[in-house]
Amino acid sequence: MPDRESLVDRHVGFVHALREAGVPVSVAEGLDAANALRAIELGDRESLRAAYAATLVKKPAYRPGFDVLFDLWFPASTTGLGAARPAGAADPDTATVAELREHLAGLLTGGSDPEVRAFAQAMVGRFGRQESGPGRQNWFSYSVMRALSPETLMAGILRAGLRDGERGGLAEKTLRQRVGAGLRRFEEAVATDVRRRIAEDSGIERIARSAVRPPLDQIDFLRITRADLARLRREVHPLARRLAARLTIKHRKGRRGRLDFRRTMRASLQSGGVPLAVHLKPPRPHRPELVILCDTSDSVSSFAHFTLLLTYALREQFARVRAFGFVDTVDEITRFFAPGADVVEAMARLADEADMVRFGRTNYGHALERFAERYGDAIGPKTSLLILGDARSNYQPPALDVLASLVSRARHAYWLNPEPRRQWDTGDSLASDYGQVVPMHECRNVAQLAAFVETLA
């Protein structure tokens, strides 16, 4: 733990690192955290963690990155102090690998957090160091895990912890879950200590920049992984509901209901039967229709996967949704997202069965022309048109007049572009040309998509 003289510097550096990692921390929140430190025992590291988390972390998605940075800026120990020897274990520097694996097996089923951390620090000290030159060393988690192979301990733990009659039942399932949780704790403790040692050698700021992934809602769509897409499914449905609500509000804005004859006549009695005030019935609630036109080319494949997730979620929120995908020609893909369909299976079928590619190079102009020719009747006065793509058309004609005709028939039209605004109009980008016809919004991550939804209110 840092002493009181260095705590202010640590606090400032920690808050700055959180901001650099994408965790929003305002000046006021930083001051709140500083004030909270006056109410706790600074020697209690977990109380310090809780005080910072309570004042700086606003969403559960920000907590993993927060914990990684906290462990870097406020480490539980330093290499110079030495790691405590695990209780009941032989000297970690002299014990055989078999003895260490036996002790680890006990920790996986019932070890406390301090015991797991102490053992992890000892194992990193023994197995995690690799020399990279005279006077230089690197630290790695994988060498620790390779030396101990903790994932191979499960069979022995089950033999020791279960009787024959308990195999295959609830007792085995419970024990497997406990061992799995213990394994994750040990892996994280090893990774934490490796990061700590690298920070001591190279500086906290350097390792902090590479140790923390951005929060889920700030991961760039164009760099998103399949694992991220699976997690994003939980984020998409609330956004779809909000998007539908915002478009409904915009659809109703300015509409006047029909004459309410009874209220008008009743009010006229106060003016001698002369209807000076006209009363109208409120307009009926309306679920808008939506047409989605989505670029599915390889250049935006990750964004296309996300937009297809969004399409799947939007089908539940609108009276009618029609979705179209294109590369250099266009095909309707609504059929792949029927209610109840598995979204992963739908994406696989889409890649195999949809007719969206002629020559494999994106051509917005030809796709728009084909859409107007084959599916132009999909857009009407009740329709909101949502175009999703990077507006890069391989230097082909843009067909702006076709797009303008489609937009003129729609009630609303919006374009979401996954590229940073600074890259618009570079190379083969037609962003500004299309943006003069359809309002174009930068939409690189879930946070920007949420902001776009809010602007519709």
XYZ file of N, CA, C and O in Angstrom, residues 52-166:
460
model
N -13.504 3.167 -3.628
C -13.313 3.626 -5.009
C -14.431 3.117 -5.908
O -14.962 3.853 -6.751
N -14.786 1.834 -5.775
C -15.826 1.257 -6.639
C -17.159 1.960 -6.425
O -17.887 2.229 -7.384
N -17.491 2.263 -5.175
C -18.787 2.879 -4.883
C -18.894 4.285 -5.470
O -19.993 4.733 -5.819
N -17.779 4.969 -5.596
C -17.826 6.360 -6.064
C -17.489 6.524 -7.541
O -17.868 7.523 -8.155
N -16.813 5.535 -8.152
C -16.332 5.712 -9.520
C -16.968 4.775 -10.547
O -16.944 5.084 -11.738
N -17.502 3.645 -10.129
C -18.015 2.649 -11.077
C -19.528 2.785 -11.172
O -20.237 2.557 -10.187
N -20.010 3.136 -12.360
C -21.449 3.383 -12.523
C -22.196 2.223 -13.167
O -23.403 2.162 -13.075
N -21.480 1.326 -13.834
C -22.129 0.217 -14.513
C -21.356 -1.066 -14.236
O -20.122 -1.048 -14.133
N -22.058 -2.205 -14.133
C -21.353 -3.475 -13.901
C -20.306 -3.781 -14.967
O -19.288 -4.401 -14.671
N -20.540 -3.335 -16.211
C -19.592 -3.621 -17.284
C -18.240 -2.958 -17.046
O -17.231 -3.386 -17.616
N -18.204 -1.916 -16.229
C -16.947 -1.224 -15.963
C -16.137 -1.886 -14.843
O -14.964 -1.567 -14.662
N -16.741 -2.806 -14.090
C -16.072 -3.341 -12.907
C -14.834 -4.177 -13.228
O -13.810 -4.036 -12.540
N -14.830 -5.070 -14.235
C -13.611 -5.848 -14.486
C -12.394 -4.978 -14.765
O -11.317 -5.211 -14.204
N -12.553 -3.967 -15.623
C -11.430 -3.079 -15.900
C -11.005 -2.299 -14.668
O -9.805 -2.064 -14.446
N -11.980 -1.876 -13.866
C -11.671 -1.168 -12.627
C -10.803 -2.038 -11.715
O -9.798 -1.566 -11.156
N -11.170 -3.312 -11.552
C -10.423 -4.189 -10.654
C -8.996 -4.414 -11.143
O -8.049 -4.455 -10.344
N -8.830 -4.567 -12.453
C -7.477 -4.744 -12.999
C -6.614 -3.523 -12.688
O -5.468 -3.653 -12.231
N -7.142 -2.335 -12.928
C -6.364 -1.121 -12.687
C -6.132 -0.880 -11.199
O -5.061 -0.404 -10.799
N -7.118 -1.217 -10.370
C -6.928 -1.045 -8.930
C -5.768 -1.915 -8.450
O -4.933 -1.478 -7.641
N -5.716 -3.169 -8.942
C -4.641 -4.066 -8.516
C -3.279 -3.575 -8.984
O -2.257 -3.895 -8.365
N -3.237 -2.809 -10.087
C -1.966 -2.257 -10.547
C -1.541 -1.045 -9.722
O -0.365 -0.905 -9.356
N -2.496 -0.177 -9.426
C -2.151 1.058 -8.714
C -2.078 0.873 -7.208
O -1.388 1.633 -6.524
N -2.765 -0.119 -6.689
C -2.749 -0.392 -5.243
C -2.515 -1.883 -5.026
O -3.404 -2.622 -4.603
N -1.307 -2.377 -5.352
C -1.042 -3.820 -5.271
C -1.086 -4.325 -3.839
O -0.805 -3.593 -2.889
N -1.425 -5.616 -3.701
C -1.494 -6.218 -2.370
C -0.112 -6.371 -1.764
O 0.042 -6.399 -0.543
N 0.904 -6.508 -2.612
C 2.267 -6.648 -2.118
C 3.208 -6.188 -3.209
O 2.800 -5.913 -4.332
N 4.480 -6.114 -2.884
C 5.500 -5.804 -3.872
C 6.524 -6.921 -3.857
O 6.686 -7.628 -2.858
N 7.224 -7.083 -4.961
C 8.195 -8.163 -5.061
C 9.265 -8.039 -3.987
O 9.729 -9.026 -3.431
N 9.639 -6.828 -3.665
C 10.694 -6.640 -2.677
C 10.320 -7.132 -1.295
O 11.172 -7.495 -0.510
N 9.024 -7.178 -0.975
C 8.590 -7.632 0.341
C 8.537 -9.144 0.419
O 8.488 -9.711 1.508
N 8.485 -9.820 -0.740
C 8.408 -11.276 -0.737
C 6.999 -11.743 -0.518
O 6.218 -11.157 0.227
N 6.640 -12.827 -1.162
C 5.308 -13.399 -1.024
C 5.274 -14.335 0.161
O 6.217 -15.057 0.447
N 4.158 -14.293 0.881
C 3.997 -15.180 2.021
C 3.934 -16.625 1.549
O 3.337 -16.933 0.534
N 4.535 -17.539 2.345
C 4.486 -18.950 1.992
C 3.089 -19.482 2.262
O 2.518 -19.234 3.321
N 2.501 -20.234 1.313
C 1.171 -20.783 1.511
C 1.146 -21.674 2.741
O 2.040 -22.487 2.959
N 0.092 -21.513 3.545
C -0.036 -22.297 4.766
C -0.094 -23.782 4.431
O -0.838 -24.208 3.563
N 0.679 -24.598 5.147
C 0.635 -26.036 4.961
C 1.407 -26.529 3.768
O 1.369 -27.726 3.457
N 2.100 -25.653 3.060
C 2.820 -26.062 1.857
C 4.315 -26.074 2.131
O 4.825 -25.402 3.025
N 5.026 -26.882 1.321
C 6.472 -26.880 1.399
C 6.999 -25.573 0.825
O 6.260 -24.787 0.241
N 8.303 -25.362 0.999
C 8.928 -24.172 0.439
C 8.686 -24.157 -1.063
O 9.097 -25.089 -1.773
N 8.023 -23.114 -1.600
C 7.698 -23.109 -3.026
C 8.918 -23.118 -3.928
O 8.827 -23.476 -5.100
N 10.094 -22.735 -3.395
C 11.300 -22.735 -4.210
C 11.944 -24.107 -4.291
O 12.760 -24.350 -5.186
N 11.611 -25.000 -3.351
C 12.265 -26.313 -3.331
C 11.295 -27.471 -3.489
O 11.721 -28.585 -3.776
N 9.999 -27.245 -3.296
C 9.026 -28.332 -3.395
C 8.979 -28.865 -4.821
O 9.215 -28.140 -5.794
N 8.654 -30.151 -4.951
C 8.514 -30.737 -6.281
C 7.203 -30.262 -6.902
O 6.291 -29.792 -6.206
N 7.114 -30.389 -8.228
C 5.895 -29.997 -8.921
C 4.717 -30.824 -8.430
O 3.599 -30.310 -8.273
N 4.956 -32.103 -8.126
C 3.873 -32.955 -7.630
C 3.346 -32.438 -6.297
O 2.128 -32.431 -6.054
N 4.247 -31.987 -5.409
C 3.812 -31.436 -4.123
C 3.038 -30.136 -4.317
O 2.029 -29.891 -3.634
N 3.487 -29.310 -5.240
C 2.787 -28.053 -5.502
C 1.403 -28.312 -6.095
O 0.430 -27.639 -5.735
N 1.307 -29.277 -6.995
C 0.001 -29.609 -7.586
C -0.945 -30.156 -6.528
O -2.151 -29.867 -6.540
N -0.418 -30.923 -5.591
C -1.261 -31.462 -4.522
C -1.803 -30.330 -3.647
O -2.983 -30.318 -3.269
N -0.954 -29.360 -3.344
C -1.422 -28.226 -2.545
C -2.442 -27.390 -3.323
O -3.453 -26.943 -2.764
N -2.183 -27.213 -4.612
C -3.125 -26.459 -5.434
C -4.477 -27.140 -5.491
O -5.523 -26.473 -5.453
N -4.501 -28.467 -5.548
C -5.776 -29.198 -5.560
C -6.596 -28.887 -4.315
O -7.820 -28.719 -4.372
N -5.918 -28.769 -3.166
C -6.634 -28.407 -1.946
C -7.166 -26.987 -1.994
O -8.284 -26.715 -1.538
N -6.394 -26.071 -2.579
C -6.851 -24.685 -2.687
C -8.055 -24.561 -3.627
O -8.939 -23.724 -3.405
N -8.095 -25.365 -4.677
C -9.195 -25.257 -5.633
C -10.526 -25.647 -5.026
O -11.579 -25.192 -5.480
N -10.513 -26.469 -3.998
C -11.777 -26.903 -3.381
C -12.129 -26.123 -2.127
O -13.306 -26.036 -1.783
N -11.145 -25.542 -1.452
C -11.512 -24.864 -0.209
C -10.570 -23.782 0.246
O -10.626 -23.349 1.408
N -9.700 -23.300 -0.640
C -8.747 -22.282 -0.224
C -9.383 -20.909 -0.120
O -10.267 -20.562 -0.912
N -8.924 -20.119 0.841
C -9.414 -18.746 0.963
C -8.734 -17.862 -0.072
O -7.708 -18.230 -0.652
N -9.285 -16.678 -0.290
C -8.700 -15.760 -1.263
C -7.252 -15.387 -0.921
O -6.391 -15.392 -1.816
N -6.932 -15.050 0.351
C -5.528 -14.743 0.663
C -4.600 -15.928 0.400
O -3.478 -15.734 -0.073
N -5.060 -17.150 0.695
C -4.225 -18.321 0.443
C -3.981 -18.518 -1.056
O -2.862 -18.832 -1.479
N -5.026 -18.337 -1.850
C -4.880 -18.494 -3.298
C -3.935 -17.432 -3.843
O -3.065 -17.722 -4.685
N -4.081 -16.184 -3.389
C -3.194 -15.117 -3.872
C -1.748 -15.377 -3.477
O -0.833 -15.162 -4.285
N -1.523 -15.817 -2.235
C -0.154 -16.076 -1.792
C 0.476 -17.199 -2.603
O 1.641 -17.111 -3.015
N -0.288 -18.253 -2.868
C 0.251 -19.363 -3.653
C 0.524 -18.917 -5.096
O 1.550 -19.273 -5.682
N -0.378 -18.116 -5.654
C -0.183 -17.629 -7.021
C 1.082 -16.779 -7.113
O 1.867 -16.910 -8.066
N 1.319 -15.909 -6.119
C 2.527 -15.081 -6.135
C 3.777 -15.950 -6.067
O 4.765 -15.692 -6.773
N 3.730 -16.990 -5.243
C 4.884 -17.875 -5.138
C 5.142 -18.607 -6.446
O 6.289 -18.784 -6.874
N 4.072 -19.038 -7.107
C 4.235 -19.771 -8.359
C 4.716 -18.867 -9.493
O 5.490 -19.289 -10.345
N 4.258 -17.634 -9.507
C 4.769 -16.699 -10.512
C 6.250 -16.453 -10.281
O 7.051 -16.404 -11.229
N 6.636 -16.318 -9.005
C 8.039 -16.126 -8.708
C 8.907 -17.291 -9.144
O 10.054 -17.110 -9.559
N 8.362 -18.509 -9.078
C 9.158 -19.682 -9.450
C 9.105 -20.000 -10.935
O 10.135 -20.324 -11.543
N 7.910 -19.933 -11.532
C 7.749 -20.408 -12.909
C 7.490 -19.295 -13.932
O 7.573 -19.538 -15.130
N 7.139 -18.104 -13.481
C 6.687 -17.080 -14.412
C 7.768 -16.257 -15.060
O 7.513 -15.557 -16.033
N 9.009 -16.344 -14.570
C 10.082 -15.488 -15.083
C 10.770 -16.161 -16.268
O 11.076 -17.353 -16.241
N 11.007 -15.363 -17.313
C 11.803 -15.828 -18.449
C 12.805 -14.745 -18.805
O 12.427 -13.584 -18.989
N 14.081 -15.140 -18.877
C 15.136 -14.187 -19.209
C 15.053 -13.827 -20.685
O 14.888 -14.694 -21.541
N 15.156 -12.524 -20.982
C 15.085 -12.077 -22.371
C 16.351 -11.353 -22.805
O 16.366 -10.682 -23.820
N 17.407 -11.478 -22.034
C 18.664 -10.820 -22.371
C 19.424 -10.485 -21.102
O 18.907 -10.661 -19.984
N 20.639 -10.001 -21.233
C 21.431 -9.648 -20.043
C 20.717 -8.607 -19.189
O 20.428 -7.504 -19.653
N 20.408 -8.983 -17.955
C 19.763 -8.057 -17.041
C 18.310 -7.775 -17.335
O 17.732 -6.874 -16.736
N 17.707 -8.511 -18.274
C 16.307 -8.274 -18.642
C 15.504 -9.535 -18.389
O 15.983 -10.654 -18.565
N 14.256 -9.372 -17.970
C 13.386 -10.513 -17.721
C 11.951 -10.127 -18.046
O 11.558 -8.972 -17.955
N 11.190 -11.135 -18.452
C 9.768 -10.975 -18.718
C 8.994 -11.929 -17.827
O 9.531 -12.933 -17.340
N 7.725 -11.608 -17.632
C 6.855 -12.427 -16.790
C 5.656 -12.896 -17.610
O 5.086 -12.116 -18.369
N 5.274 -14.175 -17.425
C 4.200 -14.760 -18.227
C 3.304 -15.637 -17.354
O 3.786 -16.387 -16.500
N 1.996 -15.555 -17.623
C 1.033 -16.431 -16.930
C 1.080 -17.835 -17.493
O 0.940 -18.824 -16.753
N 1.236 -17.948 -18.823
C 1.093 -19.269 -19.437
C 2.156 -20.247 -18.943
O 1.901 -21.458 -18.846
N 3.362 -19.748 -18.610
C 4.400 -20.667 -18.136
C 4.052 -21.227 -16.758
O 4.381 -22.380 -16.449
N 3.359 -20.434 -15.935
C 2.901 -20.942 -14.635
C 1.831 -22.009 -14.838
O 1.887 -23.096 -14.234
N 0.864 -21.711 -15.698
C -0.223 -22.671 -15.918
C 0.297 -23.935 -16.592
O -0.195 -25.046 -16.316
N 1.295 -23.813 -17.460
C 1.853 -24.990 -18.126
C 2.614 -25.862 -17.126
O 2.550 -27.101 -17.185
N 3.311 -25.234 -16.182
C 4.086 -26.004 -15.212
C 3.189 -26.781 -14.257
O 3.476 -27.936 -13.908
N 2.071 -26.167 -13.848
C 1.191 -26.800 -12.851
C 0.025 -27.556 -13.473
O -0.550 -28.436 -12.812
N -0.360 -27.213 -14.693
C -1.489 -27.864 -15.395
C -2.690 -28.058 -14.465
O -3.150 -29.171 -14.251
N -3.220 -26.991 -13.889
C -4.308 -27.162 -12.917
C -5.569 -27.770 -13.517
O -6.359 -28.396 -12.811
N -5.776 -27.603 -14.839
C -6.988 -28.151 -15.445
C -6.992 -29.677 -15.422
O -8.050 -30.297 -15.594
N -5.829 -30.303 -15.213
C -5.769 -31.774 -15.174
C -5.987 -32.331 -13.767
O -5.905 -33.544 -13.572
N -6.249 -31.475 -12.796
C -6.441 -31.936 -11.412
C -7.858 -32.404 -11.137
O -8.120 -33.012 -10.090
N -8.787 -32.138 -12.051
C -10.193 -32.420 -11.777
C -10.450 -33.891 -11.462
O -11.166 -34.217 -10.500
N -9.880 -34.800 -12.249
C -10.159 -36.230 -12.052
C -9.728 -36.681 -10.660
O -10.465 -37.393 -9.958
N -8.528 -36.286 -10.232
C -8.056 -36.675 -8.906
C -8.901 -36.076 -7.801
O -9.168 -36.740 -6.781
N -9.335 -34.829 -7.951
C -10.179 -34.199 -6.937
C -11.517 -34.927 -6.823
O -12.029 -35.154 -5.716
N -12.085 -35.347 -7.955
C -13.358 -36.067 -7.931
C -13.192 -37.425 -7.257
O -14.061 -37.863 -6.492
N -12.074 -38.130 -7.540
C -11.851 -39.434 -6.895
C -11.714 -39.278 -5.388
O -12.243 -40.086 -4.611
N -11.027 -38.219 -4.961
C -10.802 -38.037 -3.528
C -12.032 -37.498 -2.813
O -12.243 -37.791 -1.627
N -12.861 -36.741 -3.499
C -13.966 -36.059 -2.830
C -15.312 -36.724 -2.933
O -16.258 -36.290 -2.267
N -15.434 -37.779 -3.757
C -16.738 -38.407 -3.963
C -16.665 -39.904 -3.717
O -15.659 -40.552 -4.006
N -17.749 -40.448 -3.188
C -17.895 -41.894 -3.098
C -18.485 -42.414 -4.401
O -19.045 -41.664 -5.194
N -18.425 -43.716 -4.591
C -18.876 -44.301 -5.862
C -20.322 -43.958 -6.160
O -20.690 -43.666 -7.297
N -21.162 -43.958 -5.149
C -22.584 -43.706 -5.376
C -22.897 -42.266 -5.719
O -24.012 -41.969 -6.162
N -21.934 -41.371 -5.503
C -22.187 -39.949 -5.765
C -21.758 -39.518 -7.162
O -22.034 -38.387 -7.563
